Short mmCIF file of C-alpha atoms in Angstrom, two decimals:
data_model
loop_
_atom_site.label_atom_id
_atom_site.label_comp_id
_atom_site.label_asym_id
_atom_site.label_seq_id
_atom_site.Cartn_x
_atom_site.Cartn_y
_atom_site.Cartn_z
CA MET A 1 -18.98 -26.58 -56.98
CA THR A 2 -20.17 -27.51 -53.54
CA THR A 3 -17.05 -29.61 -52.99
CA ARG A 4 -14.78 -26.79 -54.13
CA ARG A 5 -16.51 -24.37 -51.76
CA ALA A 6 -16.19 -26.82 -48.90
CA LEU A 7 -12.48 -27.29 -49.56
CA ALA A 8 -11.96 -23.54 -49.77
CA ALA A 9 -13.78 -23.03 -46.50
CA LEU A 10 -11.70 -25.76 -44.87
CA ALA A 11 -8.50 -24.18 -46.14
CA LEU A 12 -9.52 -20.77 -44.80
CA GLY A 13 -10.44 -22.34 -41.46
CA THR A 14 -7.05 -24.04 -41.28
CA LEU A 15 -5.26 -20.78 -42.00
CA ALA A 16 -7.32 -18.97 -39.39
CA ALA A 17 -6.79 -21.58 -36.68
CA PRO A 18 -3.30 -20.46 -35.57
CA ALA A 19 -4.57 -16.90 -35.10
CA VAL A 20 -7.40 -18.14 -32.89
CA LEU A 21 -5.06 -20.33 -30.87
CA ALA A 22 -2.63 -17.45 -30.49
CA GLN A 23 -5.19 -15.33 -28.66
CA PRO A 24 -4.40 -15.19 -24.95
CA ALA A 25 -6.67 -17.22 -22.71
CA TRP A 26 -6.80 -14.22 -20.35
CA PRO A 27 -7.96 -11.51 -20.33
CA ARG A 28 -10.74 -11.71 -22.92
CA ARG A 29 -12.52 -8.61 -21.58
CA PRO A 30 -11.77 -5.52 -19.46
CA VAL A 31 -10.47 -6.19 -15.95
CA ARG A 32 -11.68 -4.28 -12.89
CA MET A 33 -9.05 -3.28 -10.35
CA LEU A 34 -10.55 -2.13 -7.05
CA VAL A 35 -8.83 0.48 -4.88
CA GLY A 36 -9.97 0.93 -1.29
CA PHE A 37 -9.21 4.63 -1.12
CA ALA A 38 -10.44 7.82 -2.75
CA PRO A 39 -9.22 9.07 -6.14
CA GLY A 40 -6.17 11.32 -6.11
CA GLY A 41 -4.34 9.73 -3.19
CA PHE A 42 -0.99 8.08 -3.61
CA THR A 43 -2.43 4.54 -3.64
CA ASP A 44 -4.86 5.53 -6.39
CA ILE A 45 -2.13 7.25 -8.43
CA VAL A 46 0.14 4.19 -8.33
CA ALA A 47 -2.82 1.90 -9.12
CA ARG A 48 -3.60 3.92 -12.23
CA GLY A 49 0.05 3.83 -13.25
CA ILE A 50 0.22 0.04 -13.01
CA ALA A 51 -3.20 -0.36 -14.67
CA GLU A 52 -1.96 1.63 -17.66
CA GLN A 53 1.03 -0.69 -18.00
CA TYR A 54 -1.16 -3.80 -17.69
CA ALA A 55 -3.53 -2.50 -20.37
CA SER A 56 -0.61 -2.03 -22.73
CA ALA A 57 0.77 -5.49 -21.96
CA PHE A 58 -2.49 -7.44 -22.26
CA GLY A 59 -4.43 -5.43 -24.84
CA GLN A 60 -7.46 -5.00 -22.57
CA PRO A 61 -8.50 -2.08 -20.36
CA PHE A 62 -7.73 -2.38 -16.65
CA VAL A 63 -10.39 -0.16 -15.12
CA ILE A 64 -9.77 1.39 -11.70
CA GLU A 65 -12.80 1.31 -9.40
CA ASN A 66 -12.46 3.34 -6.20
CA ARG A 67 -14.46 1.80 -3.37
CA SER A 68 -13.33 3.75 -0.32
CA GLY A 69 -14.43 3.28 3.26
CA ALA A 70 -13.71 1.30 6.43
CA SER A 71 -9.93 1.73 6.10
CA GLY A 72 -9.90 0.12 2.66
CA THR A 73 -11.63 -3.06 3.80
CA LEU A 74 -14.75 -2.57 1.64
CA ALA A 75 -12.80 -2.98 -1.58
CA ALA A 76 -10.75 -5.82 -0.14
CA ASP A 77 -13.87 -7.69 0.97
CA ALA A 78 -15.42 -7.34 -2.49
CA VAL A 79 -12.37 -8.91 -4.12
CA ALA A 80 -12.13 -11.62 -1.45
CA LYS A 81 -15.62 -12.73 -2.52
CA ALA A 82 -15.17 -12.21 -6.28
CA ASN A 83 -15.11 -14.91 -8.95
CA PRO A 84 -11.48 -16.05 -9.38
CA ASP A 85 -11.67 -15.78 -13.18
CA GLY A 86 -9.28 -12.82 -13.35
CA SER A 87 -12.00 -10.27 -14.11
CA THR A 88 -11.62 -8.57 -10.71
CA LEU A 89 -8.37 -7.65 -8.97
CA LEU A 90 -7.43 -5.59 -5.93
CA PHE A 91 -4.76 -2.94 -5.76
CA GLY A 92 -4.18 -3.58 -2.09
CA HIS A 93 -2.58 -1.63 0.69
CA SER A 94 -0.89 -2.52 3.95
CA THR A 95 -3.88 -1.35 6.00
CA PRO A 96 -6.66 -3.61 4.63
CA ASN A 97 -4.28 -6.43 3.68
CA ALA A 98 -2.27 -6.65 6.92
CA VAL A 99 -3.02 -4.07 9.61
CA ALA A 100 -6.74 -4.90 9.56
CA ALA A 101 -6.03 -8.42 10.80
CA ALA A 102 -4.67 -6.95 14.03
CA LEU A 103 -7.06 -4.02 14.27
CA PHE A 104 -10.63 -5.18 13.66
CA THR A 105 -12.68 -7.68 15.63
CA ASN A 106 -15.13 -8.58 12.86
CA LEU A 107 -13.06 -8.39 9.69
CA PRO A 108 -15.16 -10.13 6.99
CA TYR A 109 -12.17 -11.78 5.32
CA ASP A 110 -8.85 -13.36 6.21
CA PRO A 111 -5.95 -11.39 4.65
CA LEU A 112 -3.92 -14.57 4.08
CA ARG A 113 -6.60 -17.11 3.23
CA ASP A 114 -8.95 -15.01 1.13
CA PHE A 115 -6.58 -13.47 -1.42
CA THR A 116 -4.04 -14.58 -3.98
CA PRO A 117 -0.99 -12.32 -3.57
CA VAL A 118 0.38 -11.49 -7.01
CA ALA A 119 2.95 -8.70 -6.82
CA GLN A 120 4.10 -6.09 -4.37
CA VAL A 121 4.65 -2.87 -6.32
CA ALA A 122 6.12 -0.33 -3.90
CA VAL A 123 7.09 0.41 -0.32
CA HIS A 124 6.53 3.92 0.99
CA PRO A 125 8.88 5.03 3.82
CA HIS A 126 7.78 7.32 6.66
CA LEU A 127 9.50 10.02 8.71
CA LEU A 128 9.03 11.36 12.23
CA VAL A 129 8.31 15.08 11.88
CA VAL A 130 7.33 18.00 14.11
CA PRO A 131 6.12 21.51 13.20
CA ALA A 132 8.86 24.01 12.38
CA SER A 133 7.71 26.00 15.42
CA SER A 134 8.27 23.03 17.76
CA PRO A 135 10.86 23.46 20.51
CA HIS A 136 12.00 19.87 19.89
CA ARG A 137 14.95 19.43 17.58
CA THR A 138 15.65 15.80 18.45
CA THR A 139 13.59 12.71 19.13
CA GLU A 140 15.22 12.53 22.55
CA SER A 141 13.82 15.97 23.44
CA LEU A 142 10.36 15.00 22.24
CA ILE A 143 10.37 11.78 24.26
CA ALA A 144 11.67 13.62 27.33
CA ALA A 145 8.62 15.90 27.18
CA ALA A 146 6.35 12.86 26.95
CA LYS A 147 8.06 11.28 29.96
CA ALA A 148 7.72 14.45 31.98
CA GLN A 149 3.93 14.42 31.62
CA ALA A 150 1.93 11.44 30.37
CA GLY A 151 -0.17 12.33 27.34
CA ALA A 152 1.29 15.82 27.02
CA VAL A 153 2.71 15.07 23.56
CA SER A 154 0.08 14.53 20.87
CA TYR A 155 0.35 13.01 17.43
CA ALA A 156 -1.79 13.29 14.31
CA SER A 157 -2.87 10.43 12.10
CA SER A 158 -5.16 9.97 9.11
CA GLY A 159 -7.36 7.68 11.18
CA ILE A 160 -7.48 4.74 13.53
CA GLY A 161 -5.49 1.87 12.07
CA SER A 162 -3.48 4.03 9.69
CA VAL A 163 0.25 3.47 9.40
CA HIS A 164 0.78 6.82 11.14
CA HIS A 165 -1.29 5.62 14.12
CA LEU A 166 0.56 2.33 14.38
CA ALA A 167 4.03 3.81 13.91
CA CYS A 168 3.49 6.40 16.63
CA GLU A 169 2.18 3.71 18.98
CA MET A 170 5.25 1.59 18.24
CA LEU A 171 7.44 4.57 19.14
CA ALA A 172 5.49 5.15 22.36
CA LYS A 173 5.86 1.48 23.31
CA ALA A 174 9.59 1.44 22.52
CA ALA A 175 10.19 4.65 24.48
CA GLY A 176 7.96 3.69 27.40
CA VAL A 177 5.76 6.77 27.15
CA GLN A 178 2.09 7.63 26.66
CA LEU A 179 1.27 9.76 23.61
CA THR A 180 -2.12 11.29 22.84
CA HIS A 181 -3.60 10.12 19.54
CA VAL A 182 -5.54 12.71 17.51
CA PRO A 183 -7.10 10.90 14.53
CA TYR A 184 -8.36 12.83 11.50
CA ARG A 185 -10.49 11.94 8.52
CA GLY A 186 -7.59 11.76 6.10
CA SER A 187 -4.04 13.00 5.74
CA ALA A 188 -4.83 16.53 4.55
CA PRO A 189 -6.55 17.79 7.74
CA ALA A 190 -3.99 15.97 9.89
CA MET A 191 -1.16 17.69 8.06
CA ALA A 192 -2.86 21.09 8.28
CA ASP A 193 -3.19 20.88 12.06
CA LEU A 194 0.35 19.58 12.45
CA ILE A 195 1.79 22.49 10.48
CA ALA A 196 -0.31 24.89 12.53
CA GLY A 197 1.11 23.41 15.73
CA ARG A 198 -2.23 22.14 17.05
CA VAL A 199 -0.64 18.69 17.39
CA ASP A 200 2.97 17.95 18.25
CA MET A 201 4.19 15.27 15.86
CA THR A 202 3.40 12.54 13.40
CA ILE A 203 5.10 9.76 11.46
CA ASP A 204 3.99 10.11 7.85
CA GLY A 205 5.04 9.19 4.34
CA VAL A 206 7.69 10.94 2.29
CA SER A 207 5.14 12.07 -0.31
CA ALA A 208 3.17 13.94 2.40
CA VAL A 209 5.98 15.49 4.41
CA ALA A 210 8.75 16.20 1.86
CA PRO A 211 7.10 19.32 0.36
CA GLN A 212 6.42 20.67 3.86
CA ILE A 213 10.02 20.02 4.91
CA ALA A 214 11.26 21.77 1.78
CA ASP A 215 9.02 24.77 2.53
CA GLY A 216 10.31 24.99 6.10
CA LYS A 217 6.94 24.08 7.64
CA LEU A 218 8.01 20.77 9.17
CA ARG A 219 11.21 19.55 10.81
CA PRO A 220 12.29 15.91 10.38
CA LEU A 221 13.66 14.18 13.48
CA ALA A 222 14.15 10.60 12.29
CA ALA A 223 13.61 8.15 9.49
CA GLY A 224 10.88 5.76 10.55
CA THR A 225 12.26 2.86 8.54
CA LEU A 226 14.92 0.30 9.43
CA ALA A 227 17.28 1.71 6.80
CA ARG A 228 17.96 5.34 6.05
CA ILE A 229 15.84 6.98 3.37
CA ALA A 230 17.67 7.83 0.14
CA ARG A 231 16.13 11.30 -0.08
CA TYR A 232 17.40 12.12 3.44
CA PRO A 233 20.65 10.15 3.76
CA ASP A 234 21.88 12.10 6.81
CA LEU A 235 18.68 11.56 8.76
CA THR A 236 19.26 8.79 11.30
CA THR A 237 16.63 6.10 11.86
CA LEU A 238 14.61 5.54 15.01
CA ARG A 239 16.50 2.28 15.40
CA GLU A 240 19.84 4.11 15.25
CA GLN A 241 18.49 6.50 17.87
CA GLY A 242 17.73 3.61 20.20
CA TYR A 243 13.98 3.09 19.77
CA GLY A 244 13.88 -0.51 18.62
CA ASP A 245 13.20 -2.07 15.26
CA ILE A 246 10.44 0.29 14.15
CA ASP A 247 9.79 -0.01 10.44
CA ALA A 248 7.22 2.67 9.60
CA MET A 249 6.19 2.21 6.04
CA SER A 250 3.17 1.42 3.96
CA TRP A 251 3.10 -0.74 0.86
CA VAL A 252 0.89 -1.45 -2.12
CA GLY A 253 0.47 -4.43 -4.40
CA VAL A 254 -1.76 -6.49 -6.65
CA PHE A 255 -4.03 -9.25 -5.36
CA GLY A 256 -6.58 -11.60 -6.85
CA PRO A 257 -9.45 -13.47 -5.24
CA PRO A 258 -8.67 -16.82 -3.61
CA GLY A 259 -8.10 -19.54 -6.19
CA LEU A 260 -6.85 -17.27 -8.96
CA ALA A 261 -5.34 -19.50 -11.64
CA PRO A 262 -1.54 -19.88 -11.45
CA GLU A 263 -1.18 -18.97 -15.12
CA ILE A 264 -2.93 -15.63 -14.49
CA VAL A 265 -0.73 -15.00 -11.47
CA GLN A 266 2.36 -15.72 -13.54
CA ALA A 267 1.21 -13.49 -16.40
CA LEU A 268 0.50 -10.61 -14.02
CA SER A 269 3.77 -11.11 -12.18
CA GLN A 270 5.74 -10.97 -15.42
CA ALA A 271 3.77 -7.92 -16.57
CA THR A 272 4.54 -6.23 -13.24
CA ASP A 273 8.27 -6.85 -13.71
CA ARG A 274 8.07 -5.19 -17.12
CA ALA A 275 5.93 -2.35 -15.80
CA MET A 276 8.51 -1.50 -13.16
CA GLN A 277 10.92 -0.66 -15.98
CA ALA A 278 8.51 1.80 -17.61
CA PRO A 279 9.70 5.42 -17.25
CA GLY A 280 6.16 6.64 -16.54
CA LEU A 281 5.65 4.32 -13.57
CA GLN A 282 9.17 4.99 -12.32
CA ARG A 283 8.39 8.73 -12.29
CA VAL A 284 5.22 8.07 -10.28
CA LEU A 285 7.11 6.09 -7.65
CA GLU A 286 10.06 8.46 -7.47
CA GLY A 287 7.75 11.47 -7.21
CA GLY A 288 6.09 9.93 -4.17
CA GLY A 289 9.38 8.95 -2.55
CA SER A 290 8.54 5.25 -2.85
CA ILE A 291 10.86 2.30 -3.26
CA PRO A 292 10.06 -0.23 -6.03
CA ALA A 293 9.34 -3.69 -4.63
CA ASP A 294 10.10 -7.07 -6.18
CA ARG A 295 8.21 -9.54 -3.95
CA ARG A 296 6.03 -11.78 -6.09
CA GLY A 297 3.67 -14.66 -5.34
CA ALA A 298 4.76 -16.78 -2.38
CA ALA A 299 7.43 -14.28 -1.31
CA PHE A 300 4.78 -11.57 -1.16
CA ARG A 301 2.51 -13.82 0.91
CA ASP A 302 5.32 -14.59 3.38
CA PHE A 303 5.99 -10.87 3.74
CA ILE A 304 2.30 -10.20 4.51
CA ALA A 305 2.25 -12.97 7.13
CA ALA A 306 5.23 -11.36 8.85
CA GLU A 307 3.56 -7.95 8.67
CA ILE A 308 0.41 -9.28 10.34
CA ASP A 309 2.46 -10.78 13.15
CA ARG A 310 4.31 -7.49 13.58
CA TYR A 311 1.11 -5.47 13.86
CA LYS A 312 -0.53 -7.95 16.22
CA ALA A 313 2.45 -7.58 18.53
CA VAL A 314 1.53 -3.89 18.87
CA LEU A 315 -2.27 -3.92 18.64
CA GLY A 316 -3.27 -7.36 19.88
CA ASP A 317 -5.70 -9.53 17.94
CA GLY A 318 -8.53 -7.22 16.94
CA ARG A 319 -9.97 -4.57 19.23
CA ILE A 320 -12.09 -2.29 17.06
CA PRO A 321 -15.35 -3.16 15.22
CA VAL A 322 -15.38 -2.56 11.46
CA THR A 323 -17.66 0.41 10.85
#
């Protein structure tokens, strides 16, 4: 009897073995994905869209954890120091993962050394806009006013180091003028003052300015990107208007801690490719005026390195303490 039971148990164990081996090595438990900005913003919305697709692909929850502050660097720093076992990821952004290298003097991580770039998800193009009440109907007119009196033309941004800040400074440098920076604590108050005419201009993302353009509250003067924006095909770029190779855009993507296993990177990269085909995620990106991105792994890292060099050319090599 004992022998029969032993043989039966062995047979059951043999039958069960393939099922055990078929279980994926990763993830075996829920995965945290940190976002360096508050809930409800465009970065957070896209992060939740991609997390939903990952959860479906891997059969484990991908839990969004918003850790806002210090221009997104708090969340980035946490992931830079996390265990590279795949339990913690970062839904990164161009500010903490590229701009910060040029902006801050005491950044607690290296954007290239201290992360494993996995997949860029989207690029978000920006436009140069003025209030509908502005007398300026062309970029040339706006720049002429700035040349006539240094600092007379002001621009709004969502804060020091934001893409809006950097893009407007790139325009000022290309045009040889001095603009007055008016930073706000977020996009919403910046947009409110711009519409009210308390500031003269900004360069902001399609998701922020398109509704205001449609409502007649803002006037677009130029596409801030190297190529024209599909939603506004007749709007010429700043480069076409003679203001250099300004490429005003933000981007988002998935990162792991340094040393993340190549097999996890590959699995996430493949899952991202599939996610980009999901109608739900496509609607999220299209609704925000974003362009799907296909840089993965090493190509994503090379892109970030070029971005850091581009920002350092404008800002120098760190001038502002992290607060």
